[in-house]
Short mmCIF file of C-alpha atoms in Angstrom, two decimals:
data_model
loop_
_atom_site.label_atom_id
_atom_site.label_comp_id
_atom_site.label_asym_id
_atom_site.label_seq_id
_atom_site.Cartn_x
_atom_site.Cartn_y
_atom_site.Cartn_z
CA MET A 1114 -85.53 -101.07 112.88
CA LEU A 1115 -87.86 -98.48 114.37
CA SER A 1116 -90.99 -100.28 115.51
CA GLU A 1117 -93.30 -97.52 116.81
CA THR A 1118 -95.04 -95.67 113.98
CA ARG A 1119 -97.33 -92.74 113.47
CA LYS A 1120 -97.16 -92.05 109.74
CA ASN A 1121 -96.12 -94.41 106.97
CA ILE A 1122 -94.24 -92.87 104.06
CA ARG A 1123 -93.72 -94.81 100.85
CA TYR A 1124 -91.49 -92.79 98.58
CA ARG A 1125 -91.29 -93.53 94.87
CA SER A 1126 -88.36 -91.92 93.15
CA SER A 1127 -88.77 -91.68 89.39
CA GLN A 1128 -85.48 -91.56 87.56
CA THR A 1129 -86.47 -88.58 85.47
CA THR A 1130 -84.80 -85.21 85.42
CA PHE A 1131 -85.90 -81.86 86.74
CA GLY A 1132 -86.03 -79.28 84.00
CA THR A 1133 -88.51 -76.46 84.34
CA MET A 1134 -87.01 -73.11 83.42
CA LEU A 1135 -87.92 -71.68 86.83
CA PHE A 1136 -85.79 -74.19 88.74
CA ARG A 1137 -82.24 -73.57 87.58
CA HIS A 1138 -80.71 -74.53 90.94
CA ILE A 1139 -79.81 -78.19 91.18
CA VAL A 1140 -81.60 -79.88 94.06
CA LEU A 1141 -79.54 -82.37 95.98
CA LEU A 1142 -81.61 -83.84 98.82
CA PHE A 1143 -85.11 -84.97 99.65
CA CYS A 1144 -86.35 -84.23 103.14
CA VAL A 1145 -89.56 -85.90 104.29
CA THR A 1146 -90.78 -83.45 106.94
CA LEU A 1147 -93.02 -85.21 109.42
CA ALA A 1148 -93.07 -82.94 112.44
CA LEU A 1149 -94.00 -79.48 113.60
CA SER A 1150 -91.69 -76.72 112.36
CA GLN A 1151 -88.48 -76.27 114.34
CA ASP A 1152 -87.94 -72.67 115.40
CA ASP A 1153 -84.24 -73.08 116.03
CA ALA A 1154 -81.48 -75.19 114.57
CA GLN A 1155 -81.22 -78.59 116.17
CA ASP A 1156 -78.66 -81.36 115.94
CA PHE A 1157 -80.08 -84.65 114.75
CA PRO A 1158 -78.06 -87.71 115.83
CA ASP A 1159 -77.30 -90.45 113.35
CA GLN A 1160 -80.00 -93.12 113.30
CA ASP A 1161 -79.63 -96.73 112.26
CA ILE A 1162 -82.71 -97.12 110.05
CA ASP A 1163 -83.26 -100.30 108.05
CA ILE A 1164 -84.76 -99.22 104.72
CA ASP A 1165 -85.67 -101.90 102.19
CA THR A 1166 -85.46 -100.96 98.51
CA GLU A 1167 -86.57 -102.75 95.38
CA GLN A 1168 -86.93 -101.97 91.67
CA ILE A 1169 -90.54 -101.87 90.46
CA LYS A 1170 -92.44 -100.68 87.40
CA SER A 1171 -94.85 -97.76 87.74
CA ASP A 1172 -98.50 -98.61 87.17
CA GLU A 1173 -99.33 -94.95 86.50
CA LYS A 1174 -99.14 -93.18 83.16
CA PRO A 1175 -98.07 -89.58 83.78
CA ASP A 1176 -97.28 -87.28 80.87
CA VAL A 1177 -93.59 -88.12 81.09
CA PRO A 1178 -91.48 -90.92 79.60
CA GLU A 1179 -91.67 -94.36 81.23
CA VAL A 1180 -89.24 -94.52 84.13
CA GLU A 1181 -87.81 -96.95 86.61
CA LEU A 1182 -89.11 -96.49 90.16
CA GLU A 1183 -87.33 -97.11 93.41
CA GLU A 1184 -89.67 -97.79 96.35
CA ILE A 1185 -88.50 -96.85 99.85
CA PRO A 1186 -90.89 -97.70 102.71
CA TYR A 1187 -90.37 -95.61 105.85
CA SER A 1188 -92.33 -95.39 109.11
CA THR A 1189 -91.75 -92.41 111.36
CA PRO A 1190 -90.66 -92.99 114.96
CA GLN A 1191 -92.17 -91.61 118.17
CA PRO A 1192 -91.77 -88.73 118.57
CA ILE A 1193 -92.05 -87.91 114.89
CA GLY A 1194 -89.14 -86.15 113.23
CA ASN A 1195 -87.48 -85.74 109.84
CA ALA A 1196 -86.26 -88.34 107.38
CA TYR A 1197 -83.68 -87.62 104.70
CA ILE A 1198 -83.40 -89.31 101.32
CA ALA A 1199 -80.48 -88.30 99.10
CA GLU A 1200 -81.05 -87.85 95.38
CA HIS A 1201 -79.57 -85.55 92.74
CA PHE A 1202 -81.77 -83.77 90.18
CA ASP A 1203 -80.91 -82.41 86.77
CA ASP A 1204 -82.69 -79.51 85.05
CA ARG A 1205 -83.19 -80.64 81.46
CA GLU A 1206 -86.38 -82.72 81.32
CA ALA A 1207 -89.62 -83.35 83.23
CA PHE A 1208 -89.90 -83.69 87.00
CA ASP A 1209 -92.24 -86.30 88.51
CA LYS A 1210 -92.38 -87.15 92.21
CA LYS A 1211 -94.92 -89.27 94.06
CA TYR A 1212 -95.10 -90.57 97.61
CA GLU A 1213 -97.65 -92.28 99.82
CA VAL A 1214 -98.73 -91.05 103.27
CA GLN A 1215 -100.82 -92.78 105.92
CA PHE A 1216 -101.76 -91.01 109.15
CA GLN A 1217 -102.19 -94.16 111.22
CA ASN A 1218 -103.41 -92.37 114.35
CA GLY A 1219 -104.99 -89.36 112.70
CA GLN A 1220 -103.44 -85.92 112.84
CA GLU A 1221 -104.09 -82.78 114.88
CA CYS A 1222 -101.11 -80.55 114.10
CA GLY A 1223 -98.21 -81.36 111.81
CA GLY A 1224 -97.27 -82.13 108.23
CA ALA A 1225 -96.09 -84.93 105.97
CA TYR A 1226 -94.62 -82.95 103.11
CA LEU A 1227 -91.48 -83.26 101.00
CA LYS A 1228 -88.83 -80.59 100.85
CA LEU A 1229 -86.31 -80.57 98.03
CA LEU A 1230 -83.31 -78.87 99.58
CA SER A 1231 -81.27 -76.45 97.51
CA GLN A 1232 -77.67 -77.36 96.79
CA VAL A 1233 -75.57 -75.04 98.95
CA PRO A 1234 -71.90 -75.24 99.97
CA ASP A 1235 -71.04 -77.12 103.17
CA MET A 1236 -74.56 -78.49 103.72
CA ASP A 1237 -74.82 -80.39 107.01
CA LEU A 1238 -78.14 -82.16 107.57
CA ARG A 1239 -77.34 -82.65 111.23
CA THR A 1240 -78.21 -78.97 111.67
CA PHE A 1241 -81.33 -79.07 109.49
CA HIS A 1242 -84.10 -76.68 110.60
CA ASP A 1243 -87.09 -74.88 109.11
CA LYS A 1244 -84.89 -72.11 107.63
CA THR A 1245 -82.64 -74.54 105.72
CA PRO A 1246 -82.73 -73.35 102.07
CA TYR A 1247 -85.03 -75.39 99.85
CA THR A 1248 -86.18 -75.20 96.24
CA LEU A 1249 -89.55 -76.95 96.36
CA MET A 1250 -92.02 -78.05 99.05
CA PHE A 1251 -94.98 -80.37 98.41
CA GLY A 1252 -97.41 -82.33 100.57
CA PRO A 1253 -100.20 -82.24 103.18
CA ASP A 1254 -100.15 -80.16 106.35
CA LYS A 1255 -102.69 -79.54 109.11
CA CYS A 1256 -103.06 -77.72 112.42
CA GLY A 1257 -106.45 -77.50 114.10
CA ASN A 1258 -109.11 -76.66 111.52
CA ASP A 1259 -106.56 -75.33 109.03
CA HIS A 1260 -105.39 -77.82 106.41
CA LYS A 1261 -103.75 -77.44 103.04
CA LEU A 1262 -101.81 -79.23 100.32
CA HIS A 1263 -98.53 -77.32 100.16
CA PHE A 1264 -96.97 -76.60 96.80
CA ILE A 1265 -94.33 -73.92 97.23
CA PHE A 1266 -91.18 -73.09 95.30
CA ARG A 1267 -88.48 -70.56 96.02
CA HIS A 1268 -87.72 -68.38 93.02
CA ARG A 1269 -84.58 -66.33 92.53
CA ASN A 1270 -85.11 -62.80 91.27
CA PRO A 1271 -82.78 -62.43 88.26
CA LYS A 1272 -82.53 -58.68 88.85
CA ASN A 1273 -81.33 -58.55 92.46
CA GLY A 1274 -80.58 -62.19 93.32
CA SER A 1275 -83.09 -62.34 96.20
CA PHE A 1276 -85.26 -65.42 96.83
CA GLU A 1277 -89.03 -65.36 97.32
CA GLU A 1278 -91.50 -68.13 98.12
CA LYS A 1279 -94.25 -68.67 95.53
CA HIS A 1280 -97.38 -70.36 96.95
CA TRP A 1281 -99.91 -72.38 94.96
CA LYS A 1282 -103.16 -70.40 95.07
CA ARG A 1283 -105.38 -73.49 95.45
CA SER A 1284 -103.53 -75.09 98.38
CA THR A 1285 -106.56 -74.67 100.67
CA ALA A 1286 -109.20 -75.47 98.02
CA VAL A 1287 -108.71 -79.24 97.63
CA PRO A 1288 -112.18 -80.86 98.06
CA LYS A 1289 -112.64 -82.95 101.24
CA PHE A 1290 -108.92 -82.70 101.95
CA ASP A 1291 -109.45 -82.87 105.72
CA ASP A 1292 -110.54 -86.51 105.33
CA ILE A 1293 -106.99 -87.75 104.71
CA PHE A 1294 -105.98 -86.74 108.24
CA LYS A 1295 -108.84 -88.74 109.81
CA ASP A 1296 -109.55 -91.82 107.67
CA LYS A 1297 -106.23 -93.56 108.56
CA LYS A 1298 -105.91 -94.78 104.95
CA PRO A 1299 -102.86 -94.48 102.68
CA HIS A 1300 -102.98 -91.67 100.12
CA LEU A 1301 -100.72 -91.21 97.11
CA PHE A 1302 -99.56 -87.67 96.29
CA THR A 1303 -98.05 -86.86 92.90
CA LEU A 1304 -96.47 -83.70 91.52
CA VAL A 1305 -95.52 -83.38 87.84
CA ILE A 1306 -93.64 -80.33 86.53
CA ASN A 1307 -92.88 -80.03 82.82
CA PRO A 1308 -90.15 -78.02 81.04
CA ASP A 1309 -92.77 -75.56 79.73
CA ASN A 1310 -93.58 -74.54 83.34
CA LYS A 1311 -96.87 -76.44 83.30
CA PHE A 1312 -97.65 -78.59 86.34
CA GLU A 1313 -100.19 -81.13 87.58
CA VAL A 1314 -101.11 -82.13 91.14
CA LEU A 1315 -102.68 -85.56 91.73
CA MET A 1316 -104.01 -87.32 94.82
CA ASP A 1317 -104.77 -91.04 94.74
CA LYS A 1318 -104.16 -90.98 90.96
CA GLN A 1319 -106.92 -88.39 90.48
CA SER A 1320 -105.95 -85.04 88.99
CA ILE A 1321 -106.66 -82.17 91.39
CA HIS A 1322 -105.36 -79.28 89.33
CA LYS A 1323 -103.41 -78.48 86.19
CA GLY A 1324 -101.84 -75.09 85.79
CA SER A 1325 -98.82 -72.94 85.15
CA LEU A 1326 -96.01 -71.94 87.48
CA LEU A 1327 -96.26 -68.48 85.93
CA GLU A 1328 -100.01 -67.99 86.48
CA ASN A 1329 -101.22 -70.01 89.47
CA PHE A 1330 -98.88 -68.85 92.23
CA SER A 1331 -98.81 -65.91 94.61
CA PRO A 1332 -96.94 -63.63 94.54
CA PRO A 1333 -96.53 -64.04 90.76
CA VAL A 1334 -93.19 -64.95 89.22
CA ASN A 1335 -93.42 -62.17 86.66
CA PRO A 1336 -94.32 -58.78 88.20
CA GLU A 1337 -96.78 -56.44 86.53
CA PRO A 1338 -95.24 -54.53 83.59
CA GLU A 1339 -96.36 -51.22 85.12
CA ILE A 1340 -96.79 -50.05 88.71
CA ASP A 1341 -98.24 -46.93 90.30
CA ASP A 1342 -95.77 -44.09 90.69
CA PRO A 1343 -95.06 -44.03 94.45
CA ASN A 1344 -94.03 -40.37 94.25
CA ASP A 1345 -97.12 -39.12 92.45
CA VAL A 1346 -99.61 -36.95 94.38
CA LYS A 1347 -103.16 -35.86 93.61
CA PRO A 1348 -103.39 -32.30 92.23
CA ALA A 1349 -104.96 -29.81 94.61
CA ASP A 1350 -107.75 -28.94 92.12
CA TRP A 1351 -108.64 -32.56 91.29
CA ASP A 1352 -112.43 -33.06 91.60
CA GLU A 1353 -113.54 -36.71 91.96
CA ARG A 1354 -117.27 -35.93 92.38
CA GLU A 1355 -119.12 -37.39 89.38
CA LYS A 1356 -122.39 -35.69 90.44
CA ILE A 1357 -122.91 -32.43 92.34
CA PRO A 1358 -126.00 -30.69 93.82
CA HIS A 1359 -127.67 -28.32 91.35
CA PRO A 1360 -126.21 -24.93 92.36
CA THR A 1361 -129.34 -22.88 91.50
CA ALA A 1362 -132.07 -25.26 92.74
CA THR A 1363 -134.34 -24.02 95.55
CA LYS A 1364 -136.77 -25.78 97.89
CA PRO A 1365 -140.42 -25.54 96.77
CA ASP A 1366 -142.64 -23.38 98.98
CA ASP A 1367 -145.02 -26.27 99.74
CA TRP A 1368 -142.26 -28.69 100.75
CA ASP A 1369 -143.03 -29.94 104.28
CA GLU A 1370 -139.92 -31.26 106.03
CA VAL A 1371 -141.75 -31.72 109.36
CA ALA A 1372 -144.42 -34.20 108.22
CA PRO A 1373 -143.78 -37.67 109.78
CA ARG A 1374 -142.99 -40.72 107.69
CA GLN A 1375 -145.98 -42.66 109.13
CA ILE A 1376 -149.37 -41.62 110.55
CA VAL A 1377 -152.29 -43.34 112.32
CA ASP A 1378 -154.67 -44.92 109.81
CA PRO A 1379 -157.69 -42.55 109.90
CA ASN A 1380 -159.98 -45.21 108.46
CA ALA A 1381 -159.16 -47.96 110.96
CA ARG A 1382 -161.95 -49.17 113.27
CA LYS A 1383 -161.80 -51.39 116.33
CA PRO A 1384 -163.08 -54.89 115.41
CA ASP A 1385 -166.41 -55.99 116.81
CA GLY A 1386 -166.00 -58.25 119.81
CA TRP A 1387 -162.61 -56.84 120.79
CA LEU A 1388 -162.00 -57.71 124.47
CA ASP A 1389 -160.66 -54.49 125.98
CA ASP A 1390 -160.61 -55.81 129.55
CA GLU A 1391 -158.91 -59.13 128.83
CA PRO A 1392 -155.10 -59.28 129.36
CA GLU A 1393 -152.97 -60.53 126.48
CA LEU A 1394 -150.97 -62.80 128.85
CA ILE A 1395 -152.27 -64.94 131.72
CA PRO A 1396 -150.62 -67.31 134.24
CA ASP A 1397 -150.36 -70.88 132.93
CA PRO A 1398 -153.23 -72.74 134.70
CA ASN A 1399 -151.42 -76.08 134.25
CA ALA A 1400 -148.13 -74.98 135.80
CA GLU A 1401 -147.22 -76.48 139.16
CA LYS A 1402 -144.90 -75.19 141.80
CA PRO A 1403 -141.67 -77.27 141.83
CA ALA A 1404 -141.35 -79.62 144.80
CA ASP A 1405 -137.96 -78.17 145.75
CA TRP A 1406 -139.14 -74.54 145.61
CA ASP A 1407 -138.24 -72.70 148.83
CA ASP A 1408 -140.26 -69.50 149.29
CA GLU A 1409 -137.77 -68.12 151.79
CA MET A 1410 -134.82 -68.76 149.47
CA ASP A 1411 -136.46 -68.39 146.06
CA GLY A 1412 -139.23 -65.90 146.80
CA GLU A 1413 -142.93 -66.27 146.14
CA TRP A 1414 -143.54 -68.69 143.28
CA GLU A 1415 -145.48 -67.39 140.29
CA ALA A 1416 -146.76 -69.45 137.40
CA PRO A 1417 -145.19 -68.59 134.01
CA LEU A 1418 -147.27 -66.45 131.65
CA ILE A 1419 -148.81 -67.77 128.43
CA ASN A 1420 -150.84 -66.17 125.63
CA ASN A 1421 -154.47 -65.66 126.60
CA PRO A 1422 -156.52 -68.13 124.50
CA LYS A 1423 -159.49 -65.73 124.56
CA CYS A 1424 -157.48 -63.28 122.47
CA GLU A 1425 -156.76 -65.66 119.59
CA LYS A 1426 -159.92 -65.06 117.51
CA ILE A 1427 -160.32 -61.24 117.55
CA GLY A 1428 -157.93 -59.67 120.05
CA CYS A 1429 -157.85 -58.15 123.48
CA GLY A 1430 -156.22 -55.48 125.58
CA LYS A 1431 -156.04 -51.81 124.71
CA TRP A 1432 -156.83 -51.35 121.01
CA LYS A 1433 -154.60 -49.07 118.92
CA PRO A 1434 -155.19 -48.17 115.26
CA PRO A 1435 -152.38 -49.32 112.93
CA MET A 1436 -149.84 -46.95 111.39
CA ILE A 1437 -149.67 -46.32 107.63
CA ASP A 1438 -147.24 -44.44 105.36
CA ASN A 1439 -147.92 -40.70 105.29
CA PRO A 1440 -148.90 -39.69 101.73
CA LYS A 1441 -147.69 -36.13 102.44
CA TYR A 1442 -144.25 -37.19 103.69
CA LYS A 1443 -141.36 -35.73 101.69
CA GLY A 1444 -138.50 -35.71 104.16
CA LYS A 1445 -135.61 -33.28 104.18
CA TRP A 1446 -135.27 -31.37 100.92
CA ARG A 1447 -132.07 -31.81 98.94
CA ALA A 1448 -131.10 -30.19 95.70
CA PRO A 1449 -131.18 -32.57 92.70
CA LEU A 1450 -127.84 -33.87 91.41
CA ILE A 1451 -126.38 -32.93 88.06
CA ASP A 1452 -123.24 -33.98 86.17
CA ASN A 1453 -120.13 -32.31 87.54
CA PRO A 1454 -118.52 -30.28 84.73
CA ASN A 1455 -115.16 -30.48 86.56
CA TYR A 1456 -115.24 -34.27 87.08
CA LYS A 1457 -111.83 -35.88 86.44
CA VAL A 1458 -112.45 -39.54 87.43
CA LEU A 1459 -111.03 -41.13 90.58
CA PHE A 1460 -107.38 -40.32 91.18
CA ILE A 1461 -105.39 -43.43 92.13
CA ILE A 1462 -101.81 -43.25 93.30
#
C-alpha cells in the first residue's frame, strides 16, 4: 500500500451507459491524471496498489436512472503520477461520472482530471503519455495563477475523419474555483452527458452549468453553413467611404485658422493682498539634519521644501492672469461632409 499521499481520489463509477450522439467511439479506460503533462512517452512499471472496493448506493439524484455505484479510494504516491482504472462504456444511454479530489498539501502546478481513453488497437498503458488518444477529459487543473475546470472532448469530423478537441467555453469562469487548490478539503466533481447532447457540470453537488455539446464548446462541432470566399477580391472601384468632403465647399473669407484655442483673460485682475515677493515654497523650519549626515560624503545638507503657509489665503509669487477659451477660435477649416453617392458598404473578404 502506498503510504505517502498528495491528492486523494475517490472514484465513483456509475453503471450507466455512454450514449451521446457525438461520442460514437467506445471508451475503454479511465485514466486519473495527477501530474504535470509528459512531453515524451514514458514506461510506467507495474505497481502493487491495494485498492479497496465496495458496493454503495448513490445519495445524489442526477437526471439519469438509479444506478449501482462502485467506490474506489486512491491516494497518489510521491512523486505524483497517473492511475489507471479499467471500465468499458457503451453508447446507448446517459453518461454520468463523479469523483472526489482533495489537494492535501495545496497545489501550485498540476491537475487532477480524468481522461477517458479512446479504444484503439494494441493499446499499451505502460507507454501512456500526453498524446495518447482520448475521447473525453474532465477535472480541475492549475499552474501558477491560471486555473480551470477542464471539459474537453475529441470529435471526429465525419467528412475527412480528422479529430479535433472541443473545449468547454466556461472552463475558466467557475466562481471561486481557485479555492479548491488551497482549502485542502475534498471536492466532488460530477459530469452528466445525456443522449440529446445536453450536459451538466456539478461541483460539490451544486450545478455549475447546463448546456449543449453543440453550442457551448469552441471550436463548434457544427461549422457555419457559409464561409467567406477565400478567393474573392475587392473590386478596384469599390468605395467604402460613407461620407465625403463636399466637393464644391470653400473656406469663408473671415475664417481665421491662426487664432489660438485659448487666450489670456482680459478681465482678470490680481487679487488684493497678493504677496508678489513671497516664494511659493520655503525650507521646512522643523526639519533637522540627520545625525549620520556626512557633508564631505553627502554634500551640504538642505532642509526639504514645503508650501509657504503665507500663500494659503490669497497667493504669492509672480501673478499671471488665467487662460480662457478664445471665442474667435475656429481651428483649421475643413469642408463639410456629405453622403457619398458611390458608397457601397464595407467590403469583407
